[in-house]
Amino acid sequence: MKFAVIGGGLAGLVFGAMAVKDGHEVIIYDKNPAPGGVLALCEAGDYRFEQGPLLMCDLLPGEPMSNLLAEFGIHLDLMRADRNVEMPGYSMHRPAEYEGPYWRRERLKQLFPGDAGGLDKYYRFYDRMMRVRYNLNRRLTPAAVIALAASFIPVARYARMTAQELVEHFFSDKKLQALYTGILADYCADPREVWGLAVPMTNLETGFDDRIPLEKNGKRFLGGFGYVRGGCQKIAQELSDYITENGGVIKLNTVVDRVIIENGKAAGVILADGTREKADIVAGSGSGRDFFLKCVGEEYLDSAYKKILDTYRPMEAVFMVHAGVDFDPAEVLGTSLCYCYGSYDLSKATERLRSGKYHDGEDGFLLFVPSYHAPEFAPPGRHCLTVYTVAPDTLSEGDWESEKEKFADHLLERAEKYLPGLREHITVRKIMTAADYRAMTHMSKSSFGGTVPVWHQKNPPHKTPVRDLWFIGQQSENGGGLWAVSGGAASAYRECIRNKR
Ligand SMILES: Cc1cc2nc3c(=O)[nH]c(=O)nc-3n(C[C@H](O)[C@H](O)[C@H](O)COP(=O)(O)OP(=O)(O)OC[C@H]3O[C@@H](n4cnc5c(N)ncnc54)[C@H](O)[C@@H]3O)c2cc1C
């Protein structure tokens, strides 16, 4: 069969690699000069920077995404990663000497003695959730299904809570509650609309100290976070090499304008230059609304699918300042990644974001040092620093192009709280706004990581109302992220093949 895949981001590359592996003819179309979508690198002077993922879960050896890549013979050079957290009134830095897997619990008991009992209770619940997570990631044999059900029973009563209710159940201090819901602000999600069980899953303790062992009783038990040595574009490069070495074609600098539909069936694509290319199966990625309303046509959708397109909520954008610097920020920070929060009121911060008001760094930002895992990104003796934060796609006042220099100055000034004198050490800087992300991802509204993980929200499903038309990528998965996107693309491919039988 012949597959036309629209978008050569992670989703399109995984889908294409699966099809090539099965001996199908594959053409992937992508508007950018390099494959990978947001995994591709950007350059500024002698420096290179990552434009997308920084902390990757489920990718370490033995974890699901790593297993998927191994099916294509891809074995990445990975290293474990963790992060520090700065809250407005306290810090959570991993201790210089390893203090065991529960050091955060003990430190928090000192900071919040009134919540000591709640912390003990939370970590008992957390350990049970880790067992659920372990069982979820196992191959689902009948025995594993029973183990999964049994591990879920002790946490079932929390399954009816929102994230806000869950942290209020365990902790009374709002400053402590915000430590566990802060990450949701990254997803542009209000803790009142997210499923409570997402709290332990998005706060894996292994992500705050890379020395916490992932094994238990000789078995891989916990999930960890990782960096790809040399940068995450290596994932895209390896996948595209696999595709082209096995007869697939990746057409770069090529925009698809329309999907050809004949007799209710996808039959190929029409490129921006008017070329018509026939295919037996078409898979699209990118923005759900753009894809279906512009490339496919509303008239081909049923009311259920249209309703999902009307109601699902993509995340907002990011505002990023990349800086080439003449000192090592990781040495000063004591880490290669630091989440710096500026507010405890995450509901207000999310509301502000959605209304188009940029917080100008006030609500928080990240400090990320890509040259830590990819020293070759910077010239010898120099380093790369990325300061970034979530931001509205469209500003309610002004526009990104005219405001970006001022906003970048403000963000770097705020970063000096943690990296004193930073601005005097910058040799190169490059700003990325929502407008740049829109152009790169071919979306009319930038949504940096996928969809907001709103509880019970439906995202555009892989199977569409048009025969042989499939939808994959960050907007078909709840919460986005590398594993959700690649695992989703792989399962869409398998479903598509089952449907053809
Ligand atoms: C700043 C940032 C930080 C992130 N941090 C993390 C993280 O820490 N951990 C994590 O797991 N995930 C993270 N993510 C999310 C993760 O990177 C994405 O979910 C994933 O890479 C999306 O892959 P995709 O293929 O769906 O989309 P994309 O990467 O957007 O790729 C889609 C590609 O398709 C092309 N395209 C679309 N339509 C057309 C068309 N009609 N014609 C031609 N080309 C088209 C686009 O130009 C693009 O190249 C982050 C993302 C960003 C941007």
Coordinates of C-alpha atoms and ligand atoms in Angstrom, one line a residue:
M1 CA 0.0 0.0 0.0
K2 CA 1.1 3.6 -0.5
F3 CA 1.0 5.9 2.6
A4 CA 1.0 9.7 2.4
V5 CA 2.0 11.2 5.8
I6 CA 1.5 14.9 6.4
G7 CA 4.0 16.3 8.8
G8 CA 7.5 14.9 9.6
G9 CA 7.4 15.7 13.3
L10 CA 7.8 12.8 15.8
A11 CA 4.3 11.5 15.0
G12 CA 4.7 11.4 11.3
L13 CA 8.2 9.9 11.5
V14 CA 7.0 7.1 13.9
F15 CA 3.9 6.4 11.7
G16 CA 6.1 6.4 8.6
A17 CA 8.7 4.1 10.2
M18 CA 6.1 1.6 11.2
A19 CA 4.7 1.5 7.6
V20 CA 8.2 1.3 6.0
K21 CA 9.0 -1.6 8.4
D22 CA 6.0 -3.5 7.1
G23 CA 7.2 -3.0 3.5
H24 CA 4.8 -0.3 2.5
E25 CA 5.5 2.6 0.2
V26 CA 5.8 5.8 2.3
I27 CA 6.1 9.5 1.5
I28 CA 6.3 12.0 4.3
Y29 CA 5.7 15.7 3.6
D30 CA 7.0 18.4 5.8
K31 CA 7.2 22.2 5.3
N32 CA 10.5 22.6 7.2
P33 CA 14.0 22.2 5.8
A34 CA 14.8 19.5 8.5
P35 CA 12.7 16.6 9.8
G36 CA 11.4 16.5 13.4
G37 CA 9.0 19.4 13.8
V38 CA 9.8 20.9 17.2
L39 CA 12.6 18.4 17.7
A40 CA 14.7 20.1 15.1
L41 CA 17.5 22.4 16.3
C42 CA 17.8 26.1 15.8
E43 CA 21.1 28.0 15.3
A44 CA 22.3 31.3 16.5
G45 CA 25.9 32.3 15.6
D46 CA 28.1 29.4 16.6
Y47 CA 25.5 27.9 19.0
R48 CA 22.7 25.4 18.6
F49 CA 19.6 25.2 20.7
E50 CA 16.7 22.9 21.3
Q51 CA 13.3 24.3 20.4
G52 CA 11.2 21.5 21.9
P53 CA 11.3 18.9 24.6
L54 CA 13.7 19.2 27.4
L55 CA 12.9 16.6 30.0
M56 CA 11.9 13.3 28.5
C57 CA 10.0 10.6 30.3
D58 CA 9.5 7.0 29.2
L59 CA 12.6 7.2 27.0
L60 CA 15.3 5.6 29.2
P61 CA 16.4 2.0 28.3
G62 CA 13.6 -0.5 29.0
E63 CA 10.9 2.3 29.0
P64 CA 8.1 2.2 26.4
M65 CA 9.4 4.8 24.0
S66 CA 12.9 3.3 24.0
N67 CA 11.3 -0.1 23.3
L68 CA 9.4 1.3 20.4
L69 CA 12.5 2.9 18.9
A70 CA 14.4 -0.4 19.3
E71 CA 11.9 -1.9 16.9
F72 CA 13.6 0.2 14.2
G73 CA 17.1 -0.7 15.5
I74 CA 17.4 2.7 17.1
H75 CA 19.4 2.9 20.4
L76 CA 19.9 6.4 21.7
D77 CA 22.7 7.5 23.9
L78 CA 20.7 8.6 27.0
M79 CA 21.5 10.1 30.3
R80 CA 19.3 10.5 33.3
A81 CA 18.1 14.0 34.1
D82 CA 16.4 15.8 37.0
R83 CA 15.4 19.4 38.0
N84 CA 15.5 21.8 40.8
V85 CA 12.4 23.9 41.8
E86 CA 12.3 27.4 43.1
M87 CA 9.0 28.5 44.7
P88 CA 8.4 32.1 45.5
G89 CA 9.3 31.5 49.2
Y90 CA 11.4 28.3 49.3
S91 CA 13.7 26.1 47.2
M92 CA 13.8 22.4 46.5
H93 CA 17.3 21.6 45.4
R94 CA 18.6 18.1 45.3
P95 CA 21.0 17.5 48.2
A96 CA 24.7 17.4 47.4
E97 CA 25.0 14.0 49.1
Y98 CA 22.3 11.5 48.2
E99 CA 19.7 11.3 50.9
G100 CA 17.5 8.5 49.6
P101 CA 14.3 8.5 47.5
Y102 CA 12.2 10.4 50.1
W103 CA 14.5 13.4 50.7
R104 CA 11.8 15.8 49.4
R105 CA 9.2 14.4 51.9
E106 CA 11.7 15.0 54.8
R107 CA 12.7 18.5 53.7
L108 CA 9.1 19.5 53.2
K109 CA 8.2 18.2 56.7
Q110 CA 10.8 20.7 58.0
L111 CA 9.4 23.5 55.9
F112 CA 5.7 22.7 56.6
P113 CA 5.6 21.0 60.0
G114 CA 1.8 21.4 60.1
D115 CA 1.5 19.1 57.1
A116 CA 4.0 16.4 58.3
G117 CA 1.2 13.8 58.6
G118 CA -0.3 14.8 55.2
L119 CA 3.2 14.3 53.7
D120 CA 3.5 10.8 55.1
K121 CA 0.0 10.0 53.8
Y122 CA 0.8 11.5 50.3
Y123 CA 4.0 9.5 49.9
R124 CA 2.1 6.2 50.9
F125 CA -0.4 7.1 48.2
Y126 CA 2.4 8.0 45.8
D127 CA 4.1 4.6 46.3
R128 CA 0.8 2.9 45.5
M129 CA 0.5 5.0 42.4
M130 CA 3.9 3.9 41.3
R131 CA 2.8 0.3 41.4
V132 CA -0.2 1.2 39.2
R133 CA 2.1 3.0 36.8
Y134 CA 4.4 0.0 36.7
N135 CA 1.5 -2.3 36.0
L136 CA 0.1 0.0 33.3
N137 CA 3.4 -0.1 31.4
R138 CA 3.6 -3.9 31.4
R139 CA 2.5 -6.0 28.5
L140 CA -1.1 -6.7 29.2
T141 CA -1.3 -10.4 29.8
P142 CA -4.3 -11.7 31.8
A143 CA -2.0 -11.9 34.9
A144 CA -0.9 -8.3 34.4
V145 CA -4.5 -7.1 34.0
I146 CA -5.3 -8.7 37.4
A147 CA -2.2 -7.2 38.9
L148 CA -3.2 -3.8 37.5
A149 CA -6.8 -4.0 38.9
A150 CA -5.4 -5.1 42.3
S151 CA -2.9 -2.3 42.4
F152 CA -5.7 0.2 41.6
I153 CA -8.0 -0.8 44.4
P154 CA -6.1 1.1 47.2
V155 CA -6.1 4.3 45.2
A156 CA -9.6 4.1 43.6
R157 CA -11.1 6.5 46.2
Y158 CA -8.8 9.3 44.9
A159 CA -9.8 8.7 41.3
R160 CA -12.9 10.9 41.7
M161 CA -10.9 13.9 42.8
T162 CA -9.5 16.8 40.7
A163 CA -5.8 17.7 41.1
Q164 CA -6.8 20.6 43.3
E165 CA -9.0 18.4 45.5
L166 CA -6.3 15.9 45.8
V167 CA -3.6 18.3 47.0
E168 CA -6.2 19.9 49.4
H169 CA -6.9 16.4 50.7
F170 CA -3.3 15.8 51.7
F171 CA -2.0 19.3 52.5
S172 CA -3.4 22.4 54.2
D173 CA -0.7 24.9 53.2
K174 CA -1.3 26.5 49.8
K175 CA 2.4 26.9 49.3
L176 CA 2.9 23.2 49.6
Q177 CA -0.2 22.4 47.4
A178 CA 1.3 24.6 44.6
L179 CA 4.6 22.6 44.6
Y180 CA 2.6 19.5 43.4
T181 CA 0.3 21.3 40.9
G182 CA 2.9 23.8 39.6
I183 CA 3.8 21.5 36.7
L184 CA 0.2 21.7 35.4
A185 CA 0.7 25.4 34.6
D186 CA 3.2 24.2 32.0
Y187 CA 0.3 22.4 30.4
C188 CA -1.9 25.6 30.6
A189 CA -4.1 23.6 32.9
D190 CA -6.0 24.8 35.9
P191 CA -5.6 22.3 38.8
R192 CA -9.4 22.4 39.2
E193 CA -10.0 20.8 35.8
V194 CA -7.3 18.1 35.8
W195 CA -7.7 14.5 37.0
G196 CA -6.3 14.1 40.5
L197 CA -4.3 11.0 39.7
A198 CA -2.2 13.2 37.3
V199 CA -0.5 14.7 40.4
P200 CA 1.7 11.8 41.3
M201 CA 2.2 10.9 37.6
T202 CA 3.5 14.4 36.8
N203 CA 5.6 14.6 39.9
L204 CA 7.7 11.5 39.7
E205 CA 10.3 11.8 42.5
T206 CA 12.9 10.4 40.2
G207 CA 12.6 13.6 38.2
F208 CA 13.9 15.6 41.1
D209 CA 17.0 13.4 41.8
D210 CA 18.6 11.3 39.1
R211 CA 20.3 9.2 41.8
I212 CA 17.0 7.5 42.9
P213 CA 17.3 3.9 41.7
L214 CA 14.7 2.9 39.1
E215 CA 15.1 -0.8 39.9
K216 CA 13.3 -2.7 42.7
N217 CA 14.0 -6.4 43.5
G218 CA 16.2 -6.6 40.4
K219 CA 13.4 -5.4 38.1
R220 CA 12.9 -2.1 36.4
F221 CA 10.1 -0.5 38.5
L222 CA 10.1 3.3 38.5
G223 CA 10.1 5.7 35.5
G224 CA 12.8 8.2 35.1
F225 CA 13.6 11.3 33.0
G226 CA 16.3 11.5 30.5
Y227 CA 18.2 13.6 28.0
V228 CA 19.5 12.4 24.7
R229 CA 23.2 13.0 24.5
G230 CA 23.7 15.3 21.5
G231 CA 20.1 16.6 21.6
C232 CA 16.6 15.3 21.0
Q233 CA 16.8 16.0 17.3
K234 CA 18.8 12.7 17.2
I235 CA 15.5 11.0 17.6
A236 CA 14.2 12.6 14.4
Q237 CA 17.5 12.0 12.6
E238 CA 17.6 8.3 13.5
L239 CA 13.9 7.8 12.5
S240 CA 14.3 9.6 9.2
D241 CA 17.5 7.7 8.4
Y242 CA 15.6 4.5 9.1
I243 CA 12.8 5.5 6.8
T244 CA 14.9 6.6 3.9
E245 CA 17.3 3.6 4.2
N246 CA 14.3 1.4 3.9
G247 CA 12.9 3.0 0.8
G248 CA 10.7 5.7 2.3
V249 CA 10.8 9.2 1.0
I250 CA 10.8 12.4 3.1
K251 CA 9.9 15.5 1.1
L252 CA 11.1 18.5 3.0
N253 CA 10.2 22.2 2.2
T254 CA 6.9 20.8 1.0
V255 CA 3.5 21.9 2.2
V256 CA 0.3 19.8 1.8
D257 CA -2.7 22.0 1.1
R258 CA -5.5 19.5 0.7
V259 CA -6.3 15.8 1.2
I260 CA -7.9 14.3 -1.9
I261 CA -11.2 12.6 -1.0
E262 CA -12.9 10.4 -3.5
N263 CA -16.2 8.5 -2.7
G264 CA -15.8 9.2 1.0
K265 CA -12.2 7.8 1.0
A266 CA -8.8 9.5 1.4
A267 CA -7.1 9.1 -1.9
G268 CA -3.9 11.3 -1.8
V269 CA -2.8 14.8 -1.2
I270 CA -2.5 18.1 -3.1
L271 CA 0.6 20.0 -2.5
A272 CA 0.9 23.8 -2.3
D273 CA 2.3 24.0 -5.8
G274 CA -0.8 22.2 -7.1
T275 CA 0.8 18.7 -7.6
R276 CA -1.6 15.8 -6.9
E277 CA 0.0 12.7 -5.4
K278 CA -2.2 9.6 -5.0
A279 CA -2.1 7.3 -1.9
D280 CA -4.1 4.5 -0.4
I281 CA -3.9 5.8 3.1
V282 CA -3.3 9.4 4.4
A283 CA -2.2 10.3 7.9
G284 CA -2.3 13.9 9.0
S285 CA -0.7 15.7 12.0
G286 CA -0.4 19.2 13.3
S287 CA -3.3 21.2 14.5
G288 CA -6.6 19.3 14.5
R289 CA -8.7 22.3 13.6
D290 CA -6.4 23.4 10.7
F291 CA -6.0 19.9 9.4
F292 CA -9.7 19.1 9.3
L293 CA -11.2 22.5 8.5
K294 CA -8.5 23.5 5.9
C295 CA -7.0 20.4 4.5
V296 CA -9.9 18.0 4.7
G297 CA -13.1 20.0 4.7
E298 CA -15.9 20.2 7.3
E299 CA -18.4 18.6 4.9
Y300 CA -16.6 15.2 5.3
L301 CA -16.9 15.1 9.0
D302 CA -19.7 13.7 11.1
S303 CA -21.4 15.7 13.9
A304 CA -19.5 13.8 16.7
Y305 CA -16.1 14.5 15.2
K306 CA -17.1 18.2 14.5
K307 CA -18.1 18.5 18.2
I308 CA -14.7 17.3 19.3
L309 CA -13.0 19.8 17.0
D310 CA -15.2 22.6 18.4
T311 CA -14.5 21.7 22.1
Y312 CA -11.0 20.3 22.5
R313 CA -8.5 22.7 24.0
P314 CA -4.9 22.9 22.7
M315 CA -2.2 24.4 25.0
E316 CA -0.9 27.9 24.5
A317 CA 2.5 28.9 23.2
V318 CA 5.9 29.5 24.7
F319 CA 8.2 32.5 24.7
M320 CA 11.8 31.5 24.6
V321 CA 15.1 33.3 24.8
H322 CA 18.2 31.3 23.8
A323 CA 21.5 32.7 24.9
G324 CA 25.1 31.8 24.1
V325 CA 27.0 32.5 27.3
D326 CA 30.7 32.6 28.4
F327 CA 30.2 30.8 31.7
D328 CA 28.6 27.5 32.7
P329 CA 25.1 28.2 34.0
A330 CA 24.7 24.6 35.2
E331 CA 27.6 25.0 37.6
V332 CA 26.0 28.2 39.1
L333 CA 22.5 26.6 39.3
G334 CA 23.8 23.2 40.5
T335 CA 21.6 21.7 37.8
S336 CA 20.9 21.7 34.1
L337 CA 17.2 22.5 34.6
C338 CA 15.4 24.7 37.1
Y339 CA 11.7 25.5 37.3
C340 CA 11.3 29.0 38.8
Y341 CA 7.8 29.7 39.9
G342 CA 6.7 33.3 40.6
S343 CA 3.2 32.7 41.9
Y344 CA 1.2 30.2 44.1
D345 CA -2.0 31.0 42.4
L346 CA -2.0 28.7 39.4
S347 CA -5.6 29.1 38.6
K348 CA -5.2 32.8 38.1
A349 CA -2.0 32.3 36.1
T350 CA -3.7 29.9 33.8
E351 CA -6.7 32.2 33.4
R352 CA -4.4 35.1 32.6
L353 CA -2.6 33.0 30.0
R354 CA -5.8 32.1 28.3
S355 CA -7.1 35.6 28.1
G356 CA -4.1 36.6 26.1
K357 CA -2.3 38.5 28.8
Y358 CA 1.4 37.7 28.9
H359 CA 2.7 37.6 32.5
D360 CA 6.1 39.0 31.4
G361 CA 8.0 36.3 33.5
E362 CA 6.2 37.2 36.7
D363 CA 4.3 33.9 37.0
G364 CA 7.5 31.8 36.4
F365 CA 10.0 30.5 33.9
L366 CA 12.5 27.7 33.3
L367 CA 16.2 27.8 33.1
F368 CA 17.6 25.1 30.9
V369 CA 21.2 24.4 29.9
P370 CA 21.2 22.3 26.7
S371 CA 25.1 22.3 26.5
Y372 CA 25.0 20.1 29.6
H373 CA 23.9 17.0 27.6
A374 CA 25.2 18.4 24.3
P375 CA 28.5 20.3 24.8
E376 CA 29.0 20.4 21.1
F377 CA 26.1 22.9 20.8
A378 CA 28.5 25.6 22.1
P379 CA 32.0 26.6 21.0
P380 CA 34.7 25.4 23.4
G381 CA 34.6 27.2 26.8
R382 CA 31.1 28.5 26.0
H383 CA 27.6 27.3 27.0
C384 CA 24.0 27.4 25.9
L385 CA 21.2 28.7 28.1
T386 CA 17.5 28.8 27.3
V387 CA 15.1 30.8 29.4
Y388 CA 11.5 30.1 28.6
T389 CA 8.0 30.3 29.8
V390 CA 4.4 29.6 28.7
A391 CA 2.8 32.5 26.9
P392 CA -0.4 33.2 25.0
D393 CA -0.5 32.4 21.3
T394 CA -2.1 35.8 20.6
L395 CA -1.5 38.8 22.8
S396 CA -4.6 40.8 23.9
E397 CA -2.5 44.0 23.5
G398 CA 0.3 44.5 21.0
D399 CA 1.9 41.7 19.0
W400 CA 4.9 39.4 19.5
E401 CA 7.1 40.9 16.8
S402 CA 7.0 44.4 18.3
E403 CA 7.1 43.4 21.9
K404 CA 9.6 40.5 21.8
E405 CA 12.9 42.4 22.5
K406 CA 11.4 44.1 25.6
F407 CA 9.9 40.8 26.9
A408 CA 13.3 39.1 26.4
D409 CA 15.0 41.8 28.4
H410 CA 12.5 41.4 31.2
L411 CA 12.9 37.6 31.2
L412 CA 16.7 37.8 31.4
E413 CA 16.5 40.4 34.1
R414 CA 14.3 38.0 36.2
A415 CA 16.7 35.1 35.4
E416 CA 19.5 37.1 37.1
K417 CA 17.9 36.3 40.5
Y418 CA 19.4 32.8 39.9
L419 CA 22.2 33.6 37.5
P420 CA 23.7 36.9 38.8
G421 CA 25.1 39.2 36.1
L422 CA 23.7 37.0 33.4
R423 CA 23.1 39.7 30.8
E424 CA 26.8 40.8 30.8
H425 CA 27.8 37.3 29.8
I426 CA 25.6 36.8 26.8
T427 CA 27.4 36.7 23.5
V428 CA 24.5 35.7 21.3
R429 CA 20.7 35.7 21.8
K430 CA 17.8 34.4 19.8
I431 CA 14.2 34.9 20.6
M432 CA 11.4 32.5 19.7
T433 CA 7.8 33.7 20.0
A434 CA 4.4 32.1 19.4
A435 CA 4.6 33.5 15.8
D436 CA 7.9 31.5 15.2
Y437 CA 6.3 28.3 16.5
R438 CA 3.2 28.9 14.4
A439 CA 5.4 29.1 11.3
M440 CA 7.5 26.1 12.3
T441 CA 4.5 23.8 13.1
H442 CA 2.2 25.1 10.4
M443 CA -0.5 25.8 12.9
S444 CA -2.6 28.9 12.9
K445 CA -2.6 28.8 16.7
S446 CA 0.6 27.7 18.4
S447 CA 0.2 25.0 21.0
F448 CA 3.5 24.1 22.3
G449 CA 3.0 20.6 23.8
G450 CA -0.3 19.4 22.6
T451 CA -3.7 19.5 24.3
V452 CA -4.5 20.7 27.8
P453 CA -5.1 17.5 29.9
V454 CA -8.6 18.5 30.9
W455 CA -10.4 15.6 32.6
H456 CA -13.0 13.9 30.3
Q457 CA -12.0 16.0 27.4
K458 CA -12.0 14.3 24.0
N459 CA -9.3 15.1 21.5
P460 CA -9.6 14.4 17.7
P461 CA -9.4 10.6 17.5
H462 CA -6.9 8.8 15.3
K463 CA -9.7 7.2 13.3
T464 CA -11.6 9.9 11.4
P465 CA -15.0 9.8 9.7
V466 CA -13.2 9.6 6.3
R467 CA -12.2 6.1 5.3
D468 CA -8.4 5.6 5.2
L469 CA -7.7 9.0 6.7
W470 CA -5.9 9.0 10.1
F471 CA -5.0 11.8 12.5
I472 CA -1.9 11.6 14.6
G473 CA 0.3 13.9 16.7
Q474 CA 0.3 16.2 19.7
Q475 CA -3.3 17.2 19.3
S476 CA -4.7 13.7 19.2
E477 CA -3.2 12.8 22.6
N478 CA -4.2 14.1 26.0
G479 CA -1.4 16.2 27.4
G480 CA 1.0 15.6 24.5
G481 CA 4.6 14.7 25.2
L482 CA 7.0 12.5 23.4
W483 CA 5.8 9.1 24.5
A484 CA 2.1 10.0 24.1
V485 CA 2.8 11.3 20.6
S486 CA 5.0 8.4 19.5
G487 CA 3.0 5.7 21.2
G488 CA -0.2 7.2 19.8
A489 CA 1.2 7.3 16.3
A490 CA 2.2 3.6 16.6
S491 CA -1.2 2.5 17.8
A492 CA -2.9 4.6 15.1
Y493 CA -0.8 2.7 12.5
R494 CA -1.7 -0.7 14.0
E495 CA -5.4 0.3 14.0
C496 CA -5.2 1.5 10.5
I497 CA -3.7 -1.9 9.3
R498 CA -6.3 -3.8 11.3
N499 CA -9.0 -1.8 9.5
K500 CA -7.6 -2.7 6.1
R501 CA -7.8 -6.4 6.7
Ligands
LIG1 C1 9.0 24.2 23.8 C2 8.5 22.8 23.9 C3 8.8 22.0 25.1 C4 8.4 20.7 25.2 N1 8.8 20.0 26.3 C5 8.5 18.6 26.3 C6 9.1 17.8 27.3 O1 9.8 18.3 28.2 N2 8.8 16.5 27.3 C7 8.0 15.9 26.3 O2 7.8 14.7 26.4 N3 7.5 16.7 25.4 C8 7.7 18.0 25.3 N4 7.2 18.8 24.3 C9 6.2 18.2 23.4 C10 6.7 17.3 22.3 O3 7.9 17.9 21.8 C11 5.6 17.3 21.2 O4 4.4 16.8 21.7 C12 6.0 16.4 20.0 O5 7.3 16.6 19.6 C13 5.0 16.8 18.9 O6 5.3 16.1 17.7 P1 4.2 16.2 16.5 O7 4.8 15.3 15.4 O8 2.9 15.9 16.9 O9 4.2 17.7 16.1 P2 5.3 18.7 15.5 O10 6.6 18.6 16.1 O11 4.7 20.1 15.5 O12 5.5 18.3 14.0 C14 4.5 18.5 13.0 C15 5.2 18.8 11.7 O13 4.3 18.7 10.6 C16 4.5 19.8 9.8 N5 3.2 20.0 9.1 C17 1.9 20.2 9.7 N6 1.0 20.4 8.7 C18 1.7 20.3 7.5 C19 1.2 20.5 6.2 N7 -0.1 20.7 5.9 N8 2.2 20.4 5.2 C20 3.5 20.2 5.5 N9 3.9 20.0 6.8 C21 3.0 20.1 7.8 C22 4.9 20.9 10.7 O14 5.5 22.0 10.0 C23 5.8 20.2 11.6 O15 7.1 20.1 11.1 C24 7.6 20.1 24.2 C25 7.3 20.8 23.0 C26 7.8 22.2 22.9 C27 7.4 22.9 21.7

